[in-house]
Short mmCIF file of C-alpha atoms in Angstrom, two decimals:
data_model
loop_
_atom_site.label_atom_id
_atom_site.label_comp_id
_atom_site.label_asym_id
_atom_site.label_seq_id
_atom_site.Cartn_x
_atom_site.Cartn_y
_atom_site.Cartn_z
CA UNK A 1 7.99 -23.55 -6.37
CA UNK A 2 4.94 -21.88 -5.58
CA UNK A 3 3.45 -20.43 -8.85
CA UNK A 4 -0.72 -19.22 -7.67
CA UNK A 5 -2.36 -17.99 -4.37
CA UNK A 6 -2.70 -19.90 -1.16
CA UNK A 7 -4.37 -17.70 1.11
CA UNK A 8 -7.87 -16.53 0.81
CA UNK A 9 -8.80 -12.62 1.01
CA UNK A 10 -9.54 -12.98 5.08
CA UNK A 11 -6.55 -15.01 5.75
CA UNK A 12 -4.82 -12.31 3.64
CA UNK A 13 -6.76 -8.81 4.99
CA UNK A 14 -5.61 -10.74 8.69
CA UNK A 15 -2.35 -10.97 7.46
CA UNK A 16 -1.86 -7.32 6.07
CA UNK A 17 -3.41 -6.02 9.14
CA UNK A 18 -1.45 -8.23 12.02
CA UNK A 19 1.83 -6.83 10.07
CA UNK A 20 0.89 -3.12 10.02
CA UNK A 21 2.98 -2.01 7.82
CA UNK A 22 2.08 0.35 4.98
CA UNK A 23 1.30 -0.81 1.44
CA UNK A 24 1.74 1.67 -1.98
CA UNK A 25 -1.14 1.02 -4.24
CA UNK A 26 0.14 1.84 -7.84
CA UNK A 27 -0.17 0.34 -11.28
CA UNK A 28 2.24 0.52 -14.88
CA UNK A 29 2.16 -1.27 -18.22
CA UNK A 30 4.77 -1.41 -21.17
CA UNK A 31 4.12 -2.73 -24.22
CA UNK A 32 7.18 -4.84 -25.75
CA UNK A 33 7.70 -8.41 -27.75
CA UNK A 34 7.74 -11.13 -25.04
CA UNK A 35 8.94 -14.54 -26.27
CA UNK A 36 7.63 -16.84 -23.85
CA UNK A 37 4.62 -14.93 -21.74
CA UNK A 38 3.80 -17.90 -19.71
CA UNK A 39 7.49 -18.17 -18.50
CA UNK A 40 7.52 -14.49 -17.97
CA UNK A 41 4.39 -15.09 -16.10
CA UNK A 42 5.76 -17.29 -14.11
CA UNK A 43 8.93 -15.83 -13.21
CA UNK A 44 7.31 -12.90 -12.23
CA UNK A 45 4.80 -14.54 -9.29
CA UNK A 46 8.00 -16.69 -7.85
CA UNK A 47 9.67 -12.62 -7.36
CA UNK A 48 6.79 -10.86 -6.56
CA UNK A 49 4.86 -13.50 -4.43
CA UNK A 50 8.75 -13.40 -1.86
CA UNK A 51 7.71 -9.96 -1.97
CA UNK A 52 4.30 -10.19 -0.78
CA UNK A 53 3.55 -8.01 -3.72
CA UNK A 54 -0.34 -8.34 -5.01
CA UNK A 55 -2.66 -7.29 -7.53
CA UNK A 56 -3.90 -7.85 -10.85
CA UNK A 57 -1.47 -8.35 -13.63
CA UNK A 58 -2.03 -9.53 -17.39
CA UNK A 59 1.15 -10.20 -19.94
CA UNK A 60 0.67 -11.23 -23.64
CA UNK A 61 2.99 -11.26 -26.39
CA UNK A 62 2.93 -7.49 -26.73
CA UNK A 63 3.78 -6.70 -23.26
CA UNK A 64 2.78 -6.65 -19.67
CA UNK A 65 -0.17 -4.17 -17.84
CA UNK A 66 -0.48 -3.99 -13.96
CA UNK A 67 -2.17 -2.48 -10.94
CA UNK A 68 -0.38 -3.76 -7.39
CA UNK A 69 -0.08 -3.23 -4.09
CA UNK A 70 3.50 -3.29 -3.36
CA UNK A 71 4.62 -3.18 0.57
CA UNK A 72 6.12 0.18 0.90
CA UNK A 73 9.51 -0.80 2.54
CA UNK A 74 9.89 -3.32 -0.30
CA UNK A 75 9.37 -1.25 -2.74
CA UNK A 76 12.98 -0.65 -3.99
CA UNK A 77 13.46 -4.45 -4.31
CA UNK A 78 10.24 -4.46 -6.00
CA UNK A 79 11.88 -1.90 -8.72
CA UNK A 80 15.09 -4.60 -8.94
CA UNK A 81 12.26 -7.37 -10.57
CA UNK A 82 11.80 -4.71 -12.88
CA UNK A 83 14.96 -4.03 -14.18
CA UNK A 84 16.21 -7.17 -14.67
CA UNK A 85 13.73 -6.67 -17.81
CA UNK A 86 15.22 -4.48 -20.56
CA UNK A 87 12.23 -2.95 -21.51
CA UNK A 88 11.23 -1.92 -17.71
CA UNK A 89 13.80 -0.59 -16.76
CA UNK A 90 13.32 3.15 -15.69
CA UNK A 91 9.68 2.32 -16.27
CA UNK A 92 6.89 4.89 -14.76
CA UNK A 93 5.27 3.83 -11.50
CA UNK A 94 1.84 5.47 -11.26
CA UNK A 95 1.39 5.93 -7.75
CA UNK A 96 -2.39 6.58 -6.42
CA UNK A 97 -3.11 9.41 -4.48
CA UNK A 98 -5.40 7.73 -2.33
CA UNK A 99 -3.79 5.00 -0.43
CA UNK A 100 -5.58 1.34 0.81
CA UNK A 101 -3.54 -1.48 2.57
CA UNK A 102 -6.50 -3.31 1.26
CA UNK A 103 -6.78 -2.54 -2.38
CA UNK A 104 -5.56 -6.40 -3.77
CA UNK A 105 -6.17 -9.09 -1.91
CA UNK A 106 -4.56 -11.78 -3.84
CA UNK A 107 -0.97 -11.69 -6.62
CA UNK A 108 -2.89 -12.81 -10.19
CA UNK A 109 -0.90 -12.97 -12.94
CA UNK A 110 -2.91 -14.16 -16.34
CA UNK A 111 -1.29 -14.80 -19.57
CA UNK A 112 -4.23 -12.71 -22.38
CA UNK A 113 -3.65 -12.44 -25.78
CA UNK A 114 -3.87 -9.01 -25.34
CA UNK A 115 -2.91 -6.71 -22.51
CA UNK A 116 -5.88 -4.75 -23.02
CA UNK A 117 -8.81 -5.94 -25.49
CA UNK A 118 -8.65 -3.54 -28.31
CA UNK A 119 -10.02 -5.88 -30.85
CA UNK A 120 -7.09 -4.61 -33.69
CA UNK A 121 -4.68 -6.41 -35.72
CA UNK A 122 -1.75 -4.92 -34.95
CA UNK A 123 0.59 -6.66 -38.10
CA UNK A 124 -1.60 -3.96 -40.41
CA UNK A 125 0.02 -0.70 -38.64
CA UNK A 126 3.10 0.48 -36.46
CA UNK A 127 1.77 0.14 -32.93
CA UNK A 128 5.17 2.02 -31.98
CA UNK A 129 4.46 5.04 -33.60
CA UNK A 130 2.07 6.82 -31.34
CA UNK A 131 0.86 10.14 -30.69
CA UNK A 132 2.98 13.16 -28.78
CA UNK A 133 3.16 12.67 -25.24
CA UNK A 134 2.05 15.53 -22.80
CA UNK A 135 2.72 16.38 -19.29
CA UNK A 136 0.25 18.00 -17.57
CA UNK A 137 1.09 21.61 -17.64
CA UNK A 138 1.36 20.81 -21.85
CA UNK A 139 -2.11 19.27 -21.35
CA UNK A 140 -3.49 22.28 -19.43
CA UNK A 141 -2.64 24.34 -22.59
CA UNK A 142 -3.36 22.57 -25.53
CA UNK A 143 -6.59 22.22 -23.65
CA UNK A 144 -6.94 25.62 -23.91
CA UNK A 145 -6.36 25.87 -27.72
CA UNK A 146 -10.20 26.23 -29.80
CA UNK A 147 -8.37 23.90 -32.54
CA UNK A 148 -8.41 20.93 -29.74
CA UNK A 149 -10.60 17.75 -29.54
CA UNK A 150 -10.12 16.24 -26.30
CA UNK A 151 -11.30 12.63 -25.88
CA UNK A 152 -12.17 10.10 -23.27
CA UNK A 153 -10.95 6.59 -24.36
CA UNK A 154 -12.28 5.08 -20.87
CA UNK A 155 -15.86 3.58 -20.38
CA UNK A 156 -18.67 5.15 -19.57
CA UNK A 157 -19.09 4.03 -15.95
CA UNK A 158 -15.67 5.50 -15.44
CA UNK A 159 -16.20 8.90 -17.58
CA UNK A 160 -19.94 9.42 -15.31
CA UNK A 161 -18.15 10.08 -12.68
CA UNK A 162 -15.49 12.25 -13.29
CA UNK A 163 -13.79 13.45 -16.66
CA UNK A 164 -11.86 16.38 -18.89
CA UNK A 165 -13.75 19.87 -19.03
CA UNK A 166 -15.28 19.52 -22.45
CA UNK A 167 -14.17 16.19 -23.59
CA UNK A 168 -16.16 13.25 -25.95
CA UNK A 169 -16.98 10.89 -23.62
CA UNK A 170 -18.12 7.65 -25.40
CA UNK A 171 -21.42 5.97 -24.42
CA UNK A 172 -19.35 2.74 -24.82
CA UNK A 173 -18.95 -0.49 -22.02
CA UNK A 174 -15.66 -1.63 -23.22
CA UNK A 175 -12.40 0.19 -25.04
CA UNK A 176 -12.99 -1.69 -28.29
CA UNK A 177 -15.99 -0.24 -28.73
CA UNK A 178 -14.88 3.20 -28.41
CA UNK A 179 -12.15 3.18 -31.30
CA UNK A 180 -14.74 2.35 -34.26
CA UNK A 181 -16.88 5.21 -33.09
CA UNK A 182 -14.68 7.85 -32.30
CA UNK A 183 -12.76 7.25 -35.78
CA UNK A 184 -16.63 7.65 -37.35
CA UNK A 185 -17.07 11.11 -35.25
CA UNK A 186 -13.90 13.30 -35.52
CA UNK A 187 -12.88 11.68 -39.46
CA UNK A 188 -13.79 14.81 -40.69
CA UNK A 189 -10.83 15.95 -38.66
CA UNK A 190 -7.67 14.19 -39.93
CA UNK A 191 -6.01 17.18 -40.31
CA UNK A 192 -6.94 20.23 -39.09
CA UNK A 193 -7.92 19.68 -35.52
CA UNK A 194 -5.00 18.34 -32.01
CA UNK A 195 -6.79 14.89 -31.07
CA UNK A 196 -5.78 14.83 -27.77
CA UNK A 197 -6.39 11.19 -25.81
CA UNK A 198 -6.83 10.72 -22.68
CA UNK A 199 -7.54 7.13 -20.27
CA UNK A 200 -6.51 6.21 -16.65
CA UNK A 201 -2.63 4.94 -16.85
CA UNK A 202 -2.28 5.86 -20.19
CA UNK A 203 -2.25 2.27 -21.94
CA UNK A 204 -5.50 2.54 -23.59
CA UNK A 205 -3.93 5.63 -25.31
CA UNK A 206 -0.96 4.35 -26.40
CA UNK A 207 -2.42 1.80 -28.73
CA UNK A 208 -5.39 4.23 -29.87
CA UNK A 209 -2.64 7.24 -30.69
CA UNK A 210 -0.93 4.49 -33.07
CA UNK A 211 -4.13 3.63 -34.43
CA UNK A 212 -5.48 7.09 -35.25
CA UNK A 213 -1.70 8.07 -36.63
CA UNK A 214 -2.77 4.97 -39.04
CA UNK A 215 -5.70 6.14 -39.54
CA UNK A 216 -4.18 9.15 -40.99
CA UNK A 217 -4.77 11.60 -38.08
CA UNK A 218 -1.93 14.26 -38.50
CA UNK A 219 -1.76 15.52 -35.03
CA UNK A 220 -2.33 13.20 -32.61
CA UNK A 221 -1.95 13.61 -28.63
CA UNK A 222 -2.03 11.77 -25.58
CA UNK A 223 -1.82 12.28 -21.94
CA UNK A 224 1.94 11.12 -20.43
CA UNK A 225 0.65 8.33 -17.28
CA UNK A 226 -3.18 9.19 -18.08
CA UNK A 227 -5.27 10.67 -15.16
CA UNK A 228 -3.25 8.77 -12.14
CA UNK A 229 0.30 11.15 -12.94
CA UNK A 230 -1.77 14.02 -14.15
CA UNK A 231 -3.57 14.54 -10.47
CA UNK A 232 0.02 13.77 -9.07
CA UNK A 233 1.71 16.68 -11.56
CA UNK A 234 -1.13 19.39 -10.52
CA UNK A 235 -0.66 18.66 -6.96
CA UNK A 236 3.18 18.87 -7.39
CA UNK A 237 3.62 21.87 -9.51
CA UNK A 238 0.28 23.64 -8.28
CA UNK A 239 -1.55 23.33 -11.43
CA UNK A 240 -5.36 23.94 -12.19
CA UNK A 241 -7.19 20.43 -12.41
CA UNK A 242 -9.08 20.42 -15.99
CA UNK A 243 -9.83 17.28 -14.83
CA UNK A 244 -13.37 17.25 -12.04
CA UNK A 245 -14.67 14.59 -10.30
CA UNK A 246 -13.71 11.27 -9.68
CA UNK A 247 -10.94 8.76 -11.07
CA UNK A 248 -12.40 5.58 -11.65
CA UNK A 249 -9.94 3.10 -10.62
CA UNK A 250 -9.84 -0.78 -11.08
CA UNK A 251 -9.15 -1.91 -7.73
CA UNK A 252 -11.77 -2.34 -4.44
CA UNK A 253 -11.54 1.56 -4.03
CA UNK A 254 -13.61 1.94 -7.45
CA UNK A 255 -12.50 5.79 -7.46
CA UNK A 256 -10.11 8.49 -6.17
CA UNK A 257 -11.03 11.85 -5.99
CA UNK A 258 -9.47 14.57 -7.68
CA UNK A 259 -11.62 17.84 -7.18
CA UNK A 260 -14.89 18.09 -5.24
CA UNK A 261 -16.90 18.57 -8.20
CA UNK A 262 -19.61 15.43 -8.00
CA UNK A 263 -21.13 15.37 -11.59
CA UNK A 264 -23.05 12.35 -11.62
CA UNK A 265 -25.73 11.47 -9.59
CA UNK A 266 -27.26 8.57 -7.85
CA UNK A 267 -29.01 5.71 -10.23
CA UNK A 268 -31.56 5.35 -7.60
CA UNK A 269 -33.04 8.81 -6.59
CA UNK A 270 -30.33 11.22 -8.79
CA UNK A 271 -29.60 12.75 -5.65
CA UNK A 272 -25.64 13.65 -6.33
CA UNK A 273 -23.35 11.08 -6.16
CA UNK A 274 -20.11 9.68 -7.40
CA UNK A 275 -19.71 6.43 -5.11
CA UNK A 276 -19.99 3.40 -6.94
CA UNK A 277 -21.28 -0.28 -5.20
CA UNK A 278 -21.86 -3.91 -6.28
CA UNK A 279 -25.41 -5.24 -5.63
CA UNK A 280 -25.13 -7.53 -2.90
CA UNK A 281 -27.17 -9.98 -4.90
CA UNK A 282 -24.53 -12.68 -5.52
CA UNK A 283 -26.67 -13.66 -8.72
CA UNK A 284 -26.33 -10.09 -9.96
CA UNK A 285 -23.34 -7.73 -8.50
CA UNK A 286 -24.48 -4.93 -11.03
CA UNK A 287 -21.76 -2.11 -10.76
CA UNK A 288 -24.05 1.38 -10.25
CA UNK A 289 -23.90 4.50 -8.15
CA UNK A 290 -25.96 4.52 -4.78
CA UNK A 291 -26.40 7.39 -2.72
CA UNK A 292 -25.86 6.34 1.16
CA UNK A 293 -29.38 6.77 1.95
CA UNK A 294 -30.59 4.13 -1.35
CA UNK A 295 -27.90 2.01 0.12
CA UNK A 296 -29.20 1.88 3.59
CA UNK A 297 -32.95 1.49 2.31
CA UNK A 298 -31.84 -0.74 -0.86
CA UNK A 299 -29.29 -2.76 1.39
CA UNK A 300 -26.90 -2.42 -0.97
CA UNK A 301 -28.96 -3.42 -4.27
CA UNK A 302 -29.64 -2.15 -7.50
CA UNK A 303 -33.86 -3.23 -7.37
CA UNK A 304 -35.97 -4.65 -5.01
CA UNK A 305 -35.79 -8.07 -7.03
CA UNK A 306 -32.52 -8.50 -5.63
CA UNK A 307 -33.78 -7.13 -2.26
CA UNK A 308 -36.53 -9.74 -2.21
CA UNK A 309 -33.60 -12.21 -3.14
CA UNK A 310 -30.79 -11.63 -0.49
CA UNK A 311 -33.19 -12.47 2.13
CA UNK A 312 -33.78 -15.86 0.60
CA UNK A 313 -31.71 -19.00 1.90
CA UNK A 314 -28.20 -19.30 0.55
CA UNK A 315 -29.43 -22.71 -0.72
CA UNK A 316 -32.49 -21.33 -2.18
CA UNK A 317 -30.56 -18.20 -4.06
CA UNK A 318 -28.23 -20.51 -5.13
CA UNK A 319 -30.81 -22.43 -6.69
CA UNK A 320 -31.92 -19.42 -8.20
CA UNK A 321 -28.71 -18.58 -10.05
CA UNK A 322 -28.29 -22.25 -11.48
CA UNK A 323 -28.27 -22.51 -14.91
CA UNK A 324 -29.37 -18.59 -15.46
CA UNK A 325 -26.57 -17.82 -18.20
CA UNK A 326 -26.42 -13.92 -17.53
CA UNK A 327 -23.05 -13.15 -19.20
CA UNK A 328 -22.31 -9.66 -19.63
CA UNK A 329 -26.42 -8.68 -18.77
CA UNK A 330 -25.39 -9.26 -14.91
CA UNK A 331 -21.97 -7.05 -16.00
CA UNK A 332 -23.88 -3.80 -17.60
CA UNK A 333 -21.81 -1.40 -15.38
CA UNK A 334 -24.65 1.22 -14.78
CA UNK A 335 -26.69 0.12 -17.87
CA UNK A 336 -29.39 -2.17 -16.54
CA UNK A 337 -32.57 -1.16 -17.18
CA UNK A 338 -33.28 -1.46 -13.26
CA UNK A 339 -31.88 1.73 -12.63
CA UNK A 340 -34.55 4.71 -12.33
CA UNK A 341 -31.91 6.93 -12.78
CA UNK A 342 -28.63 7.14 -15.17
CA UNK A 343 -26.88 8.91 -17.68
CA UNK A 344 -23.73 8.53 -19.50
CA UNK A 345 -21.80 10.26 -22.48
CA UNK A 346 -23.84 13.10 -23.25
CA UNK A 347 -23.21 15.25 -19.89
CA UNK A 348 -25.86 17.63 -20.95
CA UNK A 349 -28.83 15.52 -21.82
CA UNK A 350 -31.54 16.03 -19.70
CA UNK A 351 -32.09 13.55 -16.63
CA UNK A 352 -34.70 11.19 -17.63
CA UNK A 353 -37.00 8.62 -15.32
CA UNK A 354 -37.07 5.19 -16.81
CA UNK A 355 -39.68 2.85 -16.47
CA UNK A 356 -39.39 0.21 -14.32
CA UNK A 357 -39.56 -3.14 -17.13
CA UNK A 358 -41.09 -6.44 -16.22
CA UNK A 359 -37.25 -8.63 -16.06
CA UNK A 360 -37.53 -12.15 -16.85
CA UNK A 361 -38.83 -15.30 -15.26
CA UNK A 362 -36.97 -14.12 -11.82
CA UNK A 363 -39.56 -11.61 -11.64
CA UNK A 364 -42.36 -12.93 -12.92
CA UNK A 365 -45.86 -12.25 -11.12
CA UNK A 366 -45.56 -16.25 -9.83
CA UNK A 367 -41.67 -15.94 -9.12
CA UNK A 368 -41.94 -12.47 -7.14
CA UNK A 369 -45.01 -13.74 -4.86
CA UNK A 370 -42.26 -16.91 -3.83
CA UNK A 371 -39.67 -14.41 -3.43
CA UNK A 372 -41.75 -12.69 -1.21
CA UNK A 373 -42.92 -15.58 1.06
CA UNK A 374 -39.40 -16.49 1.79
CA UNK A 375 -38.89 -13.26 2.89
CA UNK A 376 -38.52 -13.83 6.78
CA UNK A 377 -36.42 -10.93 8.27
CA UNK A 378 -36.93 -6.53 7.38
CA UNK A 379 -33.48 -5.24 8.28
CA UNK A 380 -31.33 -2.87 7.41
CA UNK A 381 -27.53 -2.83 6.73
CA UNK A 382 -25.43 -0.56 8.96
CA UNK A 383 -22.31 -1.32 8.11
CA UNK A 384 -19.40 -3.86 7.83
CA UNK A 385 -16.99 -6.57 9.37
CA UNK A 386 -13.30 -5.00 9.49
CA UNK A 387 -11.85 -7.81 11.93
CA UNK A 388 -12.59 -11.01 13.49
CA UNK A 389 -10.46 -11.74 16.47
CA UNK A 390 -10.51 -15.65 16.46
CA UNK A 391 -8.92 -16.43 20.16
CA UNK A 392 -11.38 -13.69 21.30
CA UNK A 393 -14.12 -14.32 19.46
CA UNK A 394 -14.70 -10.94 19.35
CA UNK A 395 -15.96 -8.85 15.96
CA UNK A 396 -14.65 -5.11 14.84
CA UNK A 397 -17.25 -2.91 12.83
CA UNK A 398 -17.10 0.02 11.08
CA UNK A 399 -20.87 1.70 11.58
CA UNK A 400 -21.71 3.15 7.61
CA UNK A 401 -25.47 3.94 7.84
CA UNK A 402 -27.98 4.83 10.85
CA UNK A 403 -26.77 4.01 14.31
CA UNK A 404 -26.31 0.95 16.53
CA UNK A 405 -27.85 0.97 20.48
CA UNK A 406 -27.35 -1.48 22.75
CA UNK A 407 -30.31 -3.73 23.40
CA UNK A 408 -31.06 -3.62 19.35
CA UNK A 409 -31.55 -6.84 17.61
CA UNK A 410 -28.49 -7.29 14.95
CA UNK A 411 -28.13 -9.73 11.78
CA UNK A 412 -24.59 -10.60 11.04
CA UNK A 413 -24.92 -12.18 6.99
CA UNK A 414 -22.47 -13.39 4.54
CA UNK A 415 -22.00 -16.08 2.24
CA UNK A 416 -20.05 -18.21 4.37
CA UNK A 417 -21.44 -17.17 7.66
CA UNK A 418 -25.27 -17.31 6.83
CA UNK A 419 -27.45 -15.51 8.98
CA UNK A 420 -26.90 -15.48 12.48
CA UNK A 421 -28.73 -12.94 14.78
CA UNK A 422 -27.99 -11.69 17.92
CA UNK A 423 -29.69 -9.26 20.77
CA UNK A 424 -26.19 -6.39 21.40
CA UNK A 425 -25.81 -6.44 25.27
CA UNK A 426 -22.71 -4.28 25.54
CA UNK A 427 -20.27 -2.80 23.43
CA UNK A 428 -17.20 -1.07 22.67
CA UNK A 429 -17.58 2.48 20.29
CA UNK A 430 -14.06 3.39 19.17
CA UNK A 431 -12.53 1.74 22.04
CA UNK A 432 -14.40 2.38 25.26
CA UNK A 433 -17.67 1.43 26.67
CA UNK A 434 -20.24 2.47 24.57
CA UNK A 435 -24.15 2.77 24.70
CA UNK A 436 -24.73 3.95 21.11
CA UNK A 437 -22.65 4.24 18.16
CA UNK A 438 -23.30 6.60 14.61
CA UNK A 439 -21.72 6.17 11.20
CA UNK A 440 -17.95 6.53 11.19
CA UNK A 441 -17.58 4.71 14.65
CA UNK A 442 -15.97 1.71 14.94
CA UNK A 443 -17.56 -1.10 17.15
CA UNK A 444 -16.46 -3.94 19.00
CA UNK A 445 -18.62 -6.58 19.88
CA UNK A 446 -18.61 -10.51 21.53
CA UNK A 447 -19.50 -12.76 19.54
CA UNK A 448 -21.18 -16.45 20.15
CA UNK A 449 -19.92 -17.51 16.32
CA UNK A 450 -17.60 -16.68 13.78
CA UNK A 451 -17.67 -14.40 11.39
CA UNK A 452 -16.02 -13.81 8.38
CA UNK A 453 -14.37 -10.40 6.99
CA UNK A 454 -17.17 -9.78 3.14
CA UNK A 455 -19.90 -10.24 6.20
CA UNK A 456 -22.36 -7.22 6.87
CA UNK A 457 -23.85 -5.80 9.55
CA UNK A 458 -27.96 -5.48 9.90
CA UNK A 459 -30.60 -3.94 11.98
CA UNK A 460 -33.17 -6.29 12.71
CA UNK A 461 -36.41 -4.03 12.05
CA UNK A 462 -39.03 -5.20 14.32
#
């Protein structure tokens, strides 16, 4: 009985892709008493895993909260796991917009204490007796009413980069924070104002709306399915979108788009930007927006610490991370001080340039000057691995940044593969013979060594 993952993400991406068949990318939650969670748990990986069903899932006590990637032609047995559940049956799928083959990797199931971290005691109030729900042509109009408070119960990295016209957007990193601080600003509002909530999938609202009705909030509102069935409800019925910009979403996507409104801007240069990226730096992986011209030049990186650091040894940037206890200061979201430019919460305060601040013993005047020595190779990422063809030995590229020529010197890198360089002596651009190849083309090249599918491309600068 197999009850956790066997396959890594490339023996899974290989898997997904050798099949071909279309995945649905979607996510639901339900809050409800479950006796035995770790049972449930497990009864729910031996059905989904026959299924080849993935994603992230966490059940508790109080219920069960989810974002999959369901194959599409399974997807009516994947409803039949449901029901056999009392209290999903009928449940709301919330189906993205934006569809990914590739958005989970991997079926994890945890047992939490909570579904979502809300740091409240639910034996003091009713935690069924929430606020009104609205559909999104009832959200459109209460927006419209001057007696209505809209707020944002997401975080901050997901309200930068897209939101409500005119909602509170909490300068907050987690949903727990948010809750102590929006009771504090609107309690001068119990009763003559619509609080109207609003988050992703609608969870984070469901528990809030309870808690403000507790609070003694009189009218309290919340969006039905969150910002995932709202976009699919304006599309369907024509609506105006209140909502502009971006959808942050938890999987490797990071964000669908809704409108073409970009209203945050890159932490680098504050050119415009909505497109969020991990810094490469495996001691770091800061989440932050990056314009594609910061991520060609900062190859992929939040400073040029971690720049200094990716062209270190594996061994030797291993070293480096050992026994540096980070925590949540490597997990700021957008926060770090390393970023010249960012905002958050206030969408009108003025755009402000932030010193650069001497970091800690990594960047010391002694540690930067090693740093520096042990960097060997100037290059430039270009783009990324999207298949390795093991019988053929033969790589597939997507080109993301600058351009490729044959007779340039390349840098394949990854944690696994190291870094192995190469002169390009012919190619393949989007499936012919090729001499030169721009961003968006796909390239196909031989390969003396393996390669594995997190592994980036690089210009050799000369």
């Amino acid at each position: 009985m197999q009850l956790y993952n066997k396959l890594s993400a490339e023996e899974r991406v290989n898997l997904i892709q050798e099949v071909g068949k279309n995945r649905l990318t979607l996510s639901f939650y339900a809050y409800a008493h479950i006796e035995n969670p770790t049972n449930f748990r497990n009864d729910l990986f031996i059905g989904w895993n026959k299924l080849d069903a993935l994603g992230r899932i966490y059940v508790a006590h109080e219920g069960i909260n989810a974002q999959m990637s369901v194959p599409a032609e399974k997807m009516e047995a994947f409803r039949e796991t449901l029901q056999a559940y009392d209290f999903m049956k009928d449940i709301r799928l919330n189906v993205a917009l934006e569809q990914d083959n590739l958005s989970f990797l991997k079926l994890t199931i945890k047992v939490r204490g909570k579904i979502v971290a809300d740091g409240l005691n639910d034996k003091t109030f009713d935690v069924t007796n929430i606020g009104t729900h609205l559909k999104a042509k009832e959200f459109n109009e209460i927006l419209e009413n001057s007696n209505t408070i809209v707020v944002d119960f997401r975080n901050h990295y997901e309200s930068e980069i897209g939101h409500f016209k005119g909602a509170i957007t909490p300068d907050v990193e987690t949903f727990r924070e948010s809750l102590p601080i929006i009771k504090e600003q609107l309690k001068d509002h119990k009763e003559d104002k619509n609080i109207v909530m609003y988050c992703t999938g609608g969870i984070r609202c469901e528990k809030a709306s309870a808690y403000f009705k507790h609070q003694g909030f009189k009218n309290v509102f919340q969006l039905e399915g969150g910002i995932i069935n709202y976009a699919k409800q304006i599309a369907e019925d024509g609506l105006e979108s209140k909502f502009i910009g971006k959808n942050f979403v938890f999987d490797h996507r990071l964000g669908e788009r809704i409108t073409n409104d970009i209203v945050s801007q890159c932490h680098q240069c504050a050119k415009p930007c909505d497109n969020h990226t991990n810094c490469e730096n495996e001691g770091c992986h800061l989440l932050f927006i990056q314009c594609d011209d910061c991520k060609a030049t900062m190859e992929n990186c939040c400073s040029t610490e971690c720049q200094e650091i990716i062209h270190m040894s594996l061994l030797d940037q291993a070293k480096l991370r050992s026994g540096v206890k980070n925590g949540n200061k490597i997990f700021r979201k957008g926060k770090s001080d390393k970023l010249t430019f960012k905002y958050a919460g206030d969408r009108s305060a003025k755009l402000e340039k932030v010193e650069q601040p001497v970091d800690n013993a990594l960047t010391s005047s002694e540690n930067r000057k090693d740093i520096r020595q042990k960097t060997k190779v100037k290059k430039i990422v270009i783009g990324r691995t999207e298949h390795y063809y093991v019988k053929a030995q033969v790589g597939l590229f997507i080109i993301e940044n600058h351009s490729i020529t044959v007779d340039d010197k390349i840098m394949i890198s990854g944690p696994t593969t190291g870094n192995q360089e190469m002169f390009v002596k012919s190619m393949f651009v989007n499936g012919s013979d090729g001499n030169h190849a721009v961003p968006g083309d796909k390239v196909t090249l031989a390969l003396p060594f393996r390669i594995r599918l997190s592994d980036k491309i690089f210009k050799v600068l000369e």
